[in-house]
Amino acid sequence: MNQDQSATSRSELQEEALSHIDALYRTAYRMTGNAMDAEDLVQETYLRAFRSLHQFRPGTNLRAWLFKILTNAFINDYRKRSRRPRSTSLDNVEDYYLYSHLIDSGIQPASSRPEDEVLANIPDEAVIAALDSLPDEFRQVVLLADVEGFSYREIADIMSTPVGTVMSRLHRARRRLQSAILQAYTAAPCSVGSDGDACDARLR
Amino acid sequence: MLDCDEVMERLYQFLDRELSEAELAEVRAHLDACPPCRDRFTFEQNVLRRVGTCCRQLSAPPSLVEKVRRMCDQ
Ligand SMILES: [Zn+2]
């Protein structure tokens, strides 16, 4: 390979890497919890990526490769010096499905699918707050799967865990997320199912 | 044919497109015949989609994009 060719592919790779900056930033933001740390983490990710760009094998997944670098930077670098209190309590919180709860609470059906109305009435902020309340590993697996659309295999590679671990973690994380969404929702003055009549207005 | 519990066990793999063609067909056959499971799957899918759309509203600040662009080879 001559000099020009490798220079071209290198700048092309950098250009392609740059196209993923929004995805890396929003993930970094949810992982660190603030804009300043997110910016640092993204810069660190690109610094490491550009430094080891020669190790990247063309034809493989550049996006997943960048997320793996971000993850390692977060774990090895950021989290060690972070003063942000980590939520690590994986137990002692009841996991349940939002759906079951809504169905069991006997909501007066305002339509044929009342649970969809409940979901539509939950503000974005409550969804985000619920996600932020998850332990790091749970939050990250949800971000990679549900926000970035990575496959189980890609997530396993990014997080350096077996696929089976990704699946069980994702399963638990999503259930935890649903109970957190419901908690955020019911923290509002009117709670789901506790007093059907009083809640009707919210549920419609 | 799969029963409701067996279909529920495959809920996330189905929504994540991680089932084989054969397994996919089995789950689809059950969902076509079972409205409660279909409602349940639709709801779960809506929750996951909602999480995705909420988080994707955020994008990198222009100043950060500019900083990273300057890190690229000229
Ligand atoms: Zn069924």
mmCIF file of N, CA, C and O in Angstrom, chain A residues 46-139:
data_model
loop_
_atom_site.group_PDB
_atom_site.id
_atom_site.type_symbol
_atom_site.label_atom_id
_atom_site.label_comp_id
_atom_site.label_asym_id
_atom_site.label_seq_id
_atom_site.Cartn_x
_atom_site.Cartn_y
_atom_site.Cartn_z
ATOM 1 N N TYR A 46 -12.215 9.866 21.149
ATOM 2 C CA TYR A 46 -11.653 10.157 19.827
ATOM 3 C C TYR A 46 -10.125 10.203 19.870
ATOM 4 O O TYR A 46 -9.458 9.781 18.924
ATOM 5 N N LEU A 47 -9.592 10.699 20.968
ATOM 6 C CA LEU A 47 -8.139 10.731 21.115
ATOM 7 C C LEU A 47 -7.575 9.313 21.018
ATOM 8 O O LEU A 47 -6.654 9.030 20.263
ATOM 9 N N ARG A 48 -8.184 8.399 21.794
ATOM 10 C CA ARG A 48 -7.731 7.006 21.784
ATOM 11 C C ARG A 48 -7.981 6.352 20.437
ATOM 12 O O ARG A 48 -7.156 5.589 19.946
ATOM 13 N N ALA A 49 -9.125 6.650 19.855
ATOM 14 C CA ALA A 49 -9.482 6.028 18.572
ATOM 15 C C ALA A 49 -8.514 6.450 17.472
ATOM 16 O O ALA A 49 -8.016 5.610 16.716
ATOM 17 N N PHE A 50 -8.231 7.738 17.400
ATOM 18 C CA PHE A 50 -7.339 8.230 16.343
ATOM 19 C C PHE A 50 -5.912 7.732 16.556
ATOM 20 O O PHE A 50 -5.181 7.498 15.613
ATOM 21 N N ARG A 51 -5.540 7.568 17.840
ATOM 22 C CA ARG A 51 -4.208 7.078 18.155
ATOM 23 C C ARG A 51 -4.050 5.619 17.712
ATOM 24 O O ARG A 51 -2.980 5.196 17.320
ATOM 25 N N SER A 52 -5.126 4.854 17.820
ATOM 26 C CA SER A 52 -5.022 3.426 17.475
ATOM 27 C C SER A 52 -5.787 3.078 16.202
ATOM 28 O O SER A 52 -6.168 1.937 15.997
ATOM 29 N N LEU A 53 -5.981 4.083 15.380
ATOM 30 C CA LEU A 53 -6.749 3.880 14.138
ATOM 31 C C LEU A 53 -6.106 2.827 13.235
ATOM 32 O O LEU A 53 -6.805 2.125 12.509
ATOM 33 N N HIS A 54 -4.787 2.705 13.303
ATOM 34 C CA HIS A 54 -4.093 1.710 12.470
ATOM 35 C C HIS A 54 -4.467 0.285 12.890
ATOM 36 O O HIS A 54 -4.292 -0.654 12.134
ATOM 37 N N GLN A 55 -4.998 0.138 14.141
ATOM 38 C CA GLN A 55 -5.394 -1.195 14.607
ATOM 39 C C GLN A 55 -6.803 -1.572 14.165
ATOM 40 O O GLN A 55 -7.214 -2.716 14.274
ATOM 41 N N PHE A 56 -7.523 -0.566 13.684
ATOM 42 C CA PHE A 56 -8.885 -0.854 13.254
ATOM 43 C C PHE A 56 -8.849 -1.606 11.927
ATOM 44 O O PHE A 56 -8.175 -1.194 10.993
ATOM 45 N N ARG A 57 -9.605 -2.721 11.885
ATOM 46 C CA ARG A 57 -9.642 -3.520 10.657
ATOM 47 C C ARG A 57 -10.783 -3.035 9.766
ATOM 48 O O ARG A 57 -11.946 -3.135 10.138
ATOM 49 N N PRO A 58 -10.425 -2.468 8.589
ATOM 50 C CA PRO A 58 -11.448 -1.968 7.670
ATOM 51 C C PRO A 58 -12.456 -3.068 7.341
ATOM 52 O O PRO A 58 -12.092 -4.233 7.223
ATOM 53 N N GLY A 59 -13.687 -2.707 7.236
ATOM 54 C CA GLY A 59 -14.717 -3.704 6.939
ATOM 55 C C GLY A 59 -15.417 -4.176 8.201
ATOM 56 O O GLY A 59 -16.512 -4.719 8.148
ATOM 57 N N THR A 60 -14.779 -3.983 9.375
ATOM 58 C CA THR A 60 -15.476 -4.320 10.618
ATOM 59 C C THR A 60 -16.246 -3.082 11.076
ATOM 60 O O THR A 60 -16.168 -2.026 10.461
ATOM 61 N N ASN A 61 -16.950 -3.226 12.180
ATOM 62 C CA ASN A 61 -17.896 -2.200 12.601
ATOM 63 C C ASN A 61 -17.223 -1.044 13.356
ATOM 64 O O ASN A 61 -16.901 -1.166 14.533
ATOM 65 N N LEU A 62 -17.030 0.059 12.659
ATOM 66 C CA LEU A 62 -16.350 1.218 13.264
ATOM 67 C C LEU A 62 -17.157 1.791 14.431
ATOM 68 O O LEU A 62 -16.602 2.185 15.453
ATOM 69 N N ARG A 63 -18.480 1.801 14.254
ATOM 70 C CA ARG A 63 -19.348 2.357 15.294
ATOM 71 C C ARG A 63 -19.217 1.560 16.591
ATOM 72 O O ARG A 63 -19.052 2.136 17.674
ATOM 73 N N ALA A 64 -19.273 0.228 16.476
ATOM 74 C CA ALA A 64 -19.132 -0.620 17.664
ATOM 75 C C ALA A 64 -17.742 -0.468 18.281
ATOM 76 O O ALA A 64 -17.588 -0.457 19.508
ATOM 77 N N TRP A 65 -16.752 -0.317 17.428
ATOM 78 C CA TRP A 65 -15.368 -0.136 17.897
ATOM 79 C C TRP A 65 -15.254 1.148 18.730
ATOM 80 O O TRP A 65 -14.646 1.167 19.797
ATOM 81 N N LEU A 66 -15.866 2.216 18.264
ATOM 82 C CA LEU A 66 -15.839 3.489 18.996
ATOM 83 C C LEU A 66 -16.550 3.362 20.346
ATOM 84 O O LEU A 66 -16.094 3.890 21.360
ATOM 85 N N PHE A 67 -17.674 2.653 20.356
ATOM 86 C CA PHE A 67 -18.405 2.469 21.608
ATOM 87 C C PHE A 67 -17.621 1.619 22.602
ATOM 88 O O PHE A 67 -17.738 1.796 23.814
ATOM 89 N N LYS A 68 -16.833 0.698 22.081
ATOM 90 C CA LYS A 68 -15.996 -0.121 22.969
ATOM 91 C C LYS A 68 -14.915 0.756 23.611
ATOM 92 O O LYS A 68 -14.641 0.643 24.807
ATOM 93 N N ILE A 69 -14.356 1.643 22.827
ATOM 94 C CA ILE A 69 -13.341 2.566 23.358
ATOM 95 C C ILE A 69 -13.967 3.491 24.408
ATOM 96 O O ILE A 69 -13.404 3.732 25.473
ATOM 97 N N LEU A 70 -15.158 3.987 24.099
ATOM 98 C CA LEU A 70 -15.885 4.847 25.043
ATOM 99 C C LEU A 70 -16.134 4.114 26.364
ATOM 100 O O LEU A 70 -15.941 4.664 27.454
ATOM 101 N N THR A 71 -16.557 2.866 26.249
ATOM 102 C CA THR A 71 -16.855 2.063 27.430
ATOM 103 C C THR A 71 -15.614 1.854 28.290
ATOM 104 O O THR A 71 -15.654 2.017 29.507
ATOM 105 N N ASN A 72 -14.513 1.501 27.628
ATOM 106 C CA ASN A 72 -13.268 1.302 28.372
ATOM 107 C C ASN A 72 -12.793 2.589 29.022
ATOM 108 O O ASN A 72 -12.323 2.581 30.163
ATOM 109 N N ALA A 73 -12.933 3.691 28.301
ATOM 110 C CA ALA A 73 -12.538 4.983 28.868
ATOM 111 C C ALA A 73 -13.409 5.314 30.072
ATOM 112 O O ALA A 73 -12.930 5.822 31.092
ATOM 113 N N PHE A 74 -14.674 5.001 29.967
ATOM 114 C CA PHE A 74 -15.597 5.268 31.073
ATOM 115 C C PHE A 74 -15.232 4.438 32.303
ATOM 116 O O PHE A 74 -15.136 4.966 33.413
ATOM 117 N N ILE A 75 -15.012 3.159 32.094
ATOM 118 C CA ILE A 75 -14.744 2.262 33.218
ATOM 119 C C ILE A 75 -13.365 2.509 33.834
ATOM 120 O O ILE A 75 -13.228 2.646 35.045
ATOM 121 N N ASN A 76 -12.341 2.571 32.977
ATOM 122 C CA ASN A 76 -10.972 2.637 33.492
ATOM 123 C C ASN A 76 -10.550 4.026 33.912
ATOM 124 O O ASN A 76 -9.704 4.194 34.776
ATOM 125 N N ASP A 77 -11.114 5.014 33.250
ATOM 126 C CA ASP A 77 -10.626 6.359 33.435
ATOM 127 C C ASP A 77 -11.622 7.182 34.236
ATOM 128 O O ASP A 77 -11.370 7.580 35.358
ATOM 129 N N TYR A 78 -12.772 7.337 33.657
ATOM 130 C CA TYR A 78 -13.748 8.237 34.260
ATOM 131 C C TYR A 78 -14.233 7.769 35.624
ATOM 132 O O TYR A 78 -14.213 8.510 36.596
ATOM 133 N N ARG A 79 -14.672 6.518 35.684
ATOM 134 C CA ARG A 79 -15.353 6.065 36.891
ATOM 135 C C ARG A 79 -14.428 6.036 38.102
ATOM 136 O O ARG A 79 -14.867 6.203 39.229
ATOM 137 N N LYS A 80 -13.138 5.809 37.836
ATOM 138 C CA LYS A 80 -12.180 5.751 38.950
ATOM 139 C C LYS A 80 -12.029 7.088 39.657
ATOM 140 O O LYS A 80 -11.835 7.139 40.852
ATOM 141 N N ARG A 81 -12.129 8.175 38.855
ATOM 142 C CA ARG A 81 -11.913 9.481 39.489
ATOM 143 C C ARG A 81 -13.233 10.221 39.736
ATOM 144 O O ARG A 81 -13.255 11.344 40.201
ATOM 145 N N SER A 82 -14.317 9.561 39.422
ATOM 146 C CA SER A 82 -15.623 10.199 39.557
ATOM 147 C C SER A 82 -16.064 10.269 41.012
ATOM 148 O O SER A 82 -15.873 9.347 41.782
ATOM 149 N N ARG A 83 -16.655 11.387 41.343
ATOM 150 C CA ARG A 83 -17.218 11.517 42.681
ATOM 151 C C ARG A 83 -18.722 11.313 42.649
ATOM 152 O O ARG A 83 -19.393 11.407 43.649
ATOM 153 N N ARG A 84 -19.207 11.052 41.439
ATOM 154 C CA ARG A 84 -20.644 10.824 41.330
ATOM 155 C C ARG A 84 -21.002 9.544 42.074
ATOM 156 O O ARG A 84 -20.430 8.493 41.831
ATOM 157 N N PRO A 85 -21.932 9.634 43.010
ATOM 158 C CA PRO A 85 -22.306 8.422 43.723
ATOM 159 C C PRO A 85 -22.902 7.404 42.753
ATOM 160 O O PRO A 85 -23.804 7.721 41.990
ATOM 161 N N ARG A 86 -22.340 6.222 42.758
ATOM 162 C CA ARG A 86 -22.836 5.198 41.832
ATOM 163 C C ARG A 86 -24.005 4.451 42.450
ATOM 164 O O ARG A 86 -23.961 4.079 43.618
ATOM 165 N N SER A 87 -24.995 4.248 41.650
ATOM 166 C CA SER A 87 -26.088 3.415 42.133
ATOM 167 C C SER A 87 -25.744 1.976 41.792
ATOM 168 O O SER A 87 -25.684 1.598 40.638
ATOM 169 N N THR A 88 -25.447 1.210 42.794
ATOM 170 C CA THR A 88 -24.995 -0.156 42.546
ATOM 171 C C THR A 88 -25.922 -1.202 43.148
ATOM 172 O O THR A 88 -25.690 -2.383 43.025
ATOM 173 N N SER A 89 -26.961 -0.730 43.828
ATOM 174 C CA SER A 89 -27.832 -1.692 44.486
ATOM 175 C C SER A 89 -28.651 -2.460 43.462
ATOM 176 O O SER A 89 -29.660 -1.995 42.982
ATOM 177 N N LEU A 90 -28.131 -3.637 43.106
ATOM 178 C CA LEU A 90 -28.822 -4.449 42.108
ATOM 179 C C LEU A 90 -29.986 -5.201 42.723
ATOM 180 O O LEU A 90 -30.883 -5.645 42.029
ATOM 181 N N ASP A 91 -29.947 -5.371 44.031
ATOM 182 C CA ASP A 91 -31.000 -6.144 44.672
ATOM 183 C C ASP A 91 -31.955 -5.216 45.409
ATOM 184 O O ASP A 91 -32.021 -4.053 45.118
ATOM 185 N N ASN A 92 -32.636 -5.727 46.325
ATOM 186 C CA ASN A 92 -33.574 -5.010 47.188
ATOM 187 C C ASN A 92 -34.507 -4.015 46.503
ATOM 188 O O ASN A 92 -35.137 -3.197 47.152
ATOM 189 N N VAL A 93 -34.576 -4.053 45.206
ATOM 190 C CA VAL A 93 -35.628 -3.317 44.515
ATOM 191 C C VAL A 93 -36.458 -4.359 43.788
ATOM 192 O O VAL A 93 -35.918 -5.241 43.142
ATOM 193 N N GLU A 94 -37.737 -4.252 43.930
ATOM 194 C CA GLU A 94 -38.588 -5.229 43.281
ATOM 195 C C GLU A 94 -38.636 -4.965 41.778
ATOM 196 O O GLU A 94 -38.846 -3.848 41.338
ATOM 197 N N ASP A 95 -38.383 -5.998 41.013
ATOM 198 C CA ASP A 95 -38.517 -5.871 39.566
ATOM 199 C C ASP A 95 -39.911 -6.334 39.164
ATOM 200 O O ASP A 95 -40.356 -7.380 39.585
ATOM 201 N N TYR A 96 -40.568 -5.547 38.385
ATOM 202 C CA TYR A 96 -41.821 -6.044 37.845
ATOM 203 C C TYR A 96 -42.094 -5.376 36.516
ATOM 204 O O TYR A 96 -41.509 -4.356 36.169
ATOM 205 N N TYR A 97 -42.966 -5.966 35.804
ATOM 206 C CA TYR A 97 -43.317 -5.406 34.517
ATOM 207 C C TYR A 97 -44.357 -4.315 34.679
ATOM 208 O O TYR A 97 -45.360 -4.497 35.365
ATOM 209 N N LEU A 98 -44.104 -3.193 34.047
ATOM 210 C CA LEU A 98 -45.058 -2.090 34.054
ATOM 211 C C LEU A 98 -46.416 -2.567 33.540
ATOM 212 O O LEU A 98 -47.450 -2.245 34.097
ATOM 213 N N TYR A 99 -46.340 -3.365 32.499
ATOM 214 C CA TYR A 99 -47.573 -3.853 31.884
ATOM 215 C C TYR A 99 -48.442 -4.608 32.891
ATOM 216 O O TYR A 99 -49.622 -4.301 33.042
ATOM 217 N N SER A 100 -47.828 -5.566 33.583
ATOM 218 C CA SER A 100 -48.592 -6.360 34.554
ATOM 219 C C SER A 100 -49.200 -5.465 35.616
ATOM 220 O O SER A 100 -50.352 -5.636 36.010
ATOM 221 N N HIS A 101 -48.406 -4.499 36.049
ATOM 222 C CA HIS A 101 -48.888 -3.597 37.085
ATOM 223 C C HIS A 101 -50.105 -2.805 36.603
ATOM 224 O O HIS A 101 -51.093 -2.664 37.310
ATOM 225 N N LEU A 102 -50.019 -2.305 35.407
ATOM 226 C CA LEU A 102 -51.121 -1.506 34.861
ATOM 227 C C LEU A 102 -52.363 -2.356 34.662
ATOM 228 O O LEU A 102 -53.475 -1.927 34.949
ATOM 229 N N ILE A 103 -52.160 -3.575 34.196
ATOM 230 C CA ILE A 103 -53.295 -4.464 33.975
ATOM 231 C C ILE A 103 -53.905 -4.862 35.321
ATOM 232 O O ILE A 103 -55.116 -4.806 35.518
ATOM 233 N N ASP A 104 -53.017 -5.217 36.281
ATOM 234 C CA ASP A 104 -53.500 -5.649 37.588
ATOM 235 C C ASP A 104 -54.198 -4.528 38.353
ATOM 236 O O ASP A 104 -55.040 -4.768 39.203
ATOM 237 N N SER A 105 -53.794 -3.285 38.079
ATOM 238 C CA SER A 105 -54.369 -2.180 38.827
ATOM 239 C C SER A 105 -55.799 -1.881 38.376
ATOM 240 O O SER A 105 -56.464 -1.036 38.952
ATOM 241 N N GLY A 106 -56.247 -2.557 37.360
ATOM 242 C CA GLY A 106 -57.636 -2.441 36.942
ATOM 243 C C GLY A 106 -58.025 -1.056 36.490
ATOM 244 O O GLY A 106 -59.030 -0.480 36.902
ATOM 245 N N ILE A 107 -57.215 -0.490 35.615
ATOM 246 C CA ILE A 107 -57.517 0.839 35.067
ATOM 247 C C ILE A 107 -58.835 0.781 34.300
ATOM 248 O O ILE A 107 -59.091 -0.162 33.569
ATOM 249 N N GLN A 108 -59.622 1.830 34.515
ATOM 250 C CA GLN A 108 -60.862 1.904 33.752
ATOM 251 C C GLN A 108 -60.527 2.149 32.285
ATOM 252 O O GLN A 108 -59.911 3.161 31.967
ATOM 253 N N PRO A 109 -60.884 1.248 31.420
ATOM 254 C CA PRO A 109 -60.472 1.423 30.034
ATOM 255 C C PRO A 109 -61.164 2.602 29.358
ATOM 256 O O PRO A 109 -62.380 2.648 29.279
ATOM 257 N N ALA A 110 -60.363 3.582 28.958
ATOM 258 C CA ALA A 110 -60.881 4.710 28.199
ATOM 259 C C ALA A 110 -60.785 4.383 26.719
ATOM 260 O O ALA A 110 -61.298 5.086 25.877
ATOM 261 N N SER A 111 -60.075 3.322 26.423
ATOM 262 C CA SER A 111 -59.971 2.857 25.044
ATOM 263 C C SER A 111 -59.737 1.365 25.119
ATOM 264 O O SER A 111 -59.701 0.795 26.203
ATOM 265 N N SER A 112 -59.552 0.749 23.990
ATOM 266 C CA SER A 112 -59.336 -0.694 23.994
ATOM 267 C C SER A 112 -57.939 -1.036 24.515
ATOM 268 O O SER A 112 -57.680 -2.135 24.936
ATOM 269 N N ARG A 113 -57.029 -0.048 24.502
ATOM 270 C CA ARG A 113 -55.667 -0.321 24.948
ATOM 271 C C ARG A 113 -55.220 0.760 25.937
ATOM 272 O O ARG A 113 -54.373 1.593 25.617
ATOM 273 N N PRO A 114 -55.782 0.752 27.168
ATOM 274 C CA PRO A 114 -55.497 1.816 28.134
ATOM 275 C C PRO A 114 -54.023 1.922 28.488
ATOM 276 O O PRO A 114 -53.517 2.998 28.784
ATOM 277 N N GLU A 115 -53.296 0.793 28.481
ATOM 278 C CA GLU A 115 -51.884 0.844 28.875
ATOM 279 C C GLU A 115 -51.063 1.716 27.926
ATOM 280 O O GLU A 115 -50.092 2.341 28.321
ATOM 281 N N ASP A 116 -51.487 1.783 26.673
ATOM 282 C CA ASP A 116 -50.780 2.650 25.718
ATOM 283 C C ASP A 116 -51.001 4.121 26.048
ATOM 284 O O ASP A 116 -50.113 4.945 25.859
ATOM 285 N N GLU A 117 -52.188 4.427 26.560
ATOM 286 C CA GLU A 117 -52.459 5.812 26.945
ATOM 287 C C GLU A 117 -51.622 6.207 28.142
ATOM 288 O O GLU A 117 -51.142 7.331 28.231
ATOM 289 N N VAL A 118 -51.492 5.282 29.096
ATOM 290 C CA VAL A 118 -50.659 5.562 30.259
ATOM 291 C C VAL A 118 -49.240 5.881 29.810
ATOM 292 O O VAL A 118 -48.644 6.871 30.220
ATOM 293 N N LEU A 119 -48.715 5.061 28.928
ATOM 294 C CA LEU A 119 -47.352 5.267 28.436
ATOM 295 C C LEU A 119 -47.222 6.621 27.740
ATOM 296 O O LEU A 119 -46.265 7.361 27.966
ATOM 297 N N ALA A 120 -48.213 6.954 26.939
ATOM 298 C CA ALA A 120 -48.169 8.215 26.202
ATOM 299 C C ALA A 120 -48.209 9.416 27.142
ATOM 300 O O ALA A 120 -47.696 10.480 26.825
ATOM 301 N N ASN A 121 -48.830 9.226 28.322
ATOM 302 C CA ASN A 121 -48.959 10.331 29.265
ATOM 303 C C ASN A 121 -47.771 10.473 30.215
ATOM 304 O O ASN A 121 -47.719 11.405 31.015
ATOM 305 N N ILE A 122 -46.838 9.551 30.146
ATOM 306 C CA ILE A 122 -45.641 9.663 30.976
ATOM 307 C C ILE A 122 -44.682 10.625 30.276
ATOM 308 O O ILE A 122 -44.319 10.410 29.128
ATOM 309 N N PRO A 123 -44.291 11.719 30.958
ATOM 310 C CA PRO A 123 -43.425 12.701 30.290
ATOM 311 C C PRO A 123 -42.026 12.148 30.023
ATOM 312 O O PRO A 123 -41.555 11.257 30.743
ATOM 313 N N ASP A 124 -41.374 12.700 29.006
ATOM 314 C CA ASP A 124 -40.007 12.290 28.657
ATOM 315 C C ASP A 124 -39.081 12.341 29.871
ATOM 316 O O ASP A 124 -38.245 11.463 30.065
ATOM 317 N N GLU A 125 -39.249 13.397 30.687
ATOM 318 C CA GLU A 125 -38.368 13.578 31.835
ATOM 319 C C GLU A 125 -38.447 12.383 32.794
ATOM 320 O O GLU A 125 -37.450 11.999 33.402
ATOM 321 N N ALA A 126 -39.633 11.824 32.943
ATOM 322 C CA ALA A 126 -39.804 10.678 33.840
ATOM 323 C C ALA A 126 -39.101 9.443 33.274
ATOM 324 O O ALA A 126 -38.520 8.649 34.020
ATOM 325 N N VAL A 127 -39.142 9.307 31.966
ATOM 326 C CA VAL A 127 -38.465 8.175 31.322
ATOM 327 C C VAL A 127 -36.953 8.305 31.505
ATOM 328 O O VAL A 127 -36.265 7.355 31.884
ATOM 329 N N ILE A 128 -36.454 9.519 31.274
ATOM 330 C CA ILE A 128 -35.015 9.780 31.413
ATOM 331 C C ILE A 128 -34.576 9.595 32.871
ATOM 332 O O ILE A 128 -33.542 8.985 33.151
ATOM 333 N N ALA A 129 -35.378 10.125 33.806
ATOM 334 C CA ALA A 129 -35.036 9.994 35.227
ATOM 335 C C ALA A 129 -34.985 8.528 35.641
ATOM 336 O O ALA A 129 -34.112 8.118 36.412
ATOM 337 N N ALA A 130 -35.903 7.741 35.106
ATOM 338 C CA ALA A 130 -35.924 6.313 35.420
ATOM 339 C C ALA A 130 -34.659 5.635 34.893
ATOM 340 O O ALA A 130 -34.027 4.834 35.590
ATOM 341 N N LEU A 131 -34.271 5.994 33.681
ATOM 342 C CA LEU A 131 -33.062 5.427 33.087
ATOM 343 C C LEU A 131 -31.826 5.811 33.904
ATOM 344 O O LEU A 131 -30.963 4.984 34.200
ATOM 345 N N ASP A 132 -31.773 7.084 34.307
ATOM 346 C CA ASP A 132 -30.630 7.573 35.080
ATOM 347 C C ASP A 132 -30.521 6.904 36.446
ATOM 348 O O ASP A 132 -29.451 6.881 37.044
ATOM 349 N N SER A 133 -31.638 6.384 36.933
ATOM 350 C CA SER A 133 -31.629 5.763 38.260
ATOM 351 C C SER A 133 -31.077 4.335 38.233
ATOM 352 O O SER A 133 -30.821 3.751 39.277
ATOM 353 N N LEU A 134 -30.888 3.777 37.055
ATOM 354 C CA LEU A 134 -30.394 2.397 36.960
ATOM 355 C C LEU A 134 -28.890 2.332 37.283
ATOM 356 O O LEU A 134 -28.163 3.277 37.038
ATOM 357 N N PRO A 135 -28.441 1.190 37.824
ATOM 358 C CA PRO A 135 -26.997 0.983 38.002
ATOM 359 C C PRO A 135 -26.286 1.078 36.639
ATOM 360 O O PRO A 135 -26.889 0.771 35.617
ATOM 361 N N ASP A 136 -25.015 1.484 36.646
ATOM 362 C CA ASP A 136 -24.263 1.714 35.409
ATOM 363 C C ASP A 136 -24.416 0.614 34.352
ATOM 364 O O ASP A 136 -24.701 0.895 33.187
ATOM 365 N N GLU A 137 -24.186 -0.630 34.766
ATOM 366 C CA GLU A 137 -24.194 -1.721 33.793
ATOM 367 C C GLU A 137 -25.575 -1.916 33.180
ATOM 368 O O GLU A 137 -25.703 -2.279 32.011
ATOM 369 N N PHE A 138 -26.605 -1.691 33.983
ATOM 370 C CA PHE A 138 -27.967 -1.824 33.481
ATOM 371 C C PHE A 138 -28.289 -0.688 32.522
ATOM 372 O O PHE A 138 -28.870 -0.878 31.472
ATOM 373 N N ARG A 139 -27.902 0.521 32.940
ATOM 374 C CA ARG A 139 -28.185 1.684 32.107
ATOM 375 C C ARG A 139 -27.484 1.554 30.756
ATOM 376 O O ARG A 139 -28.043 1.811 29.711
#
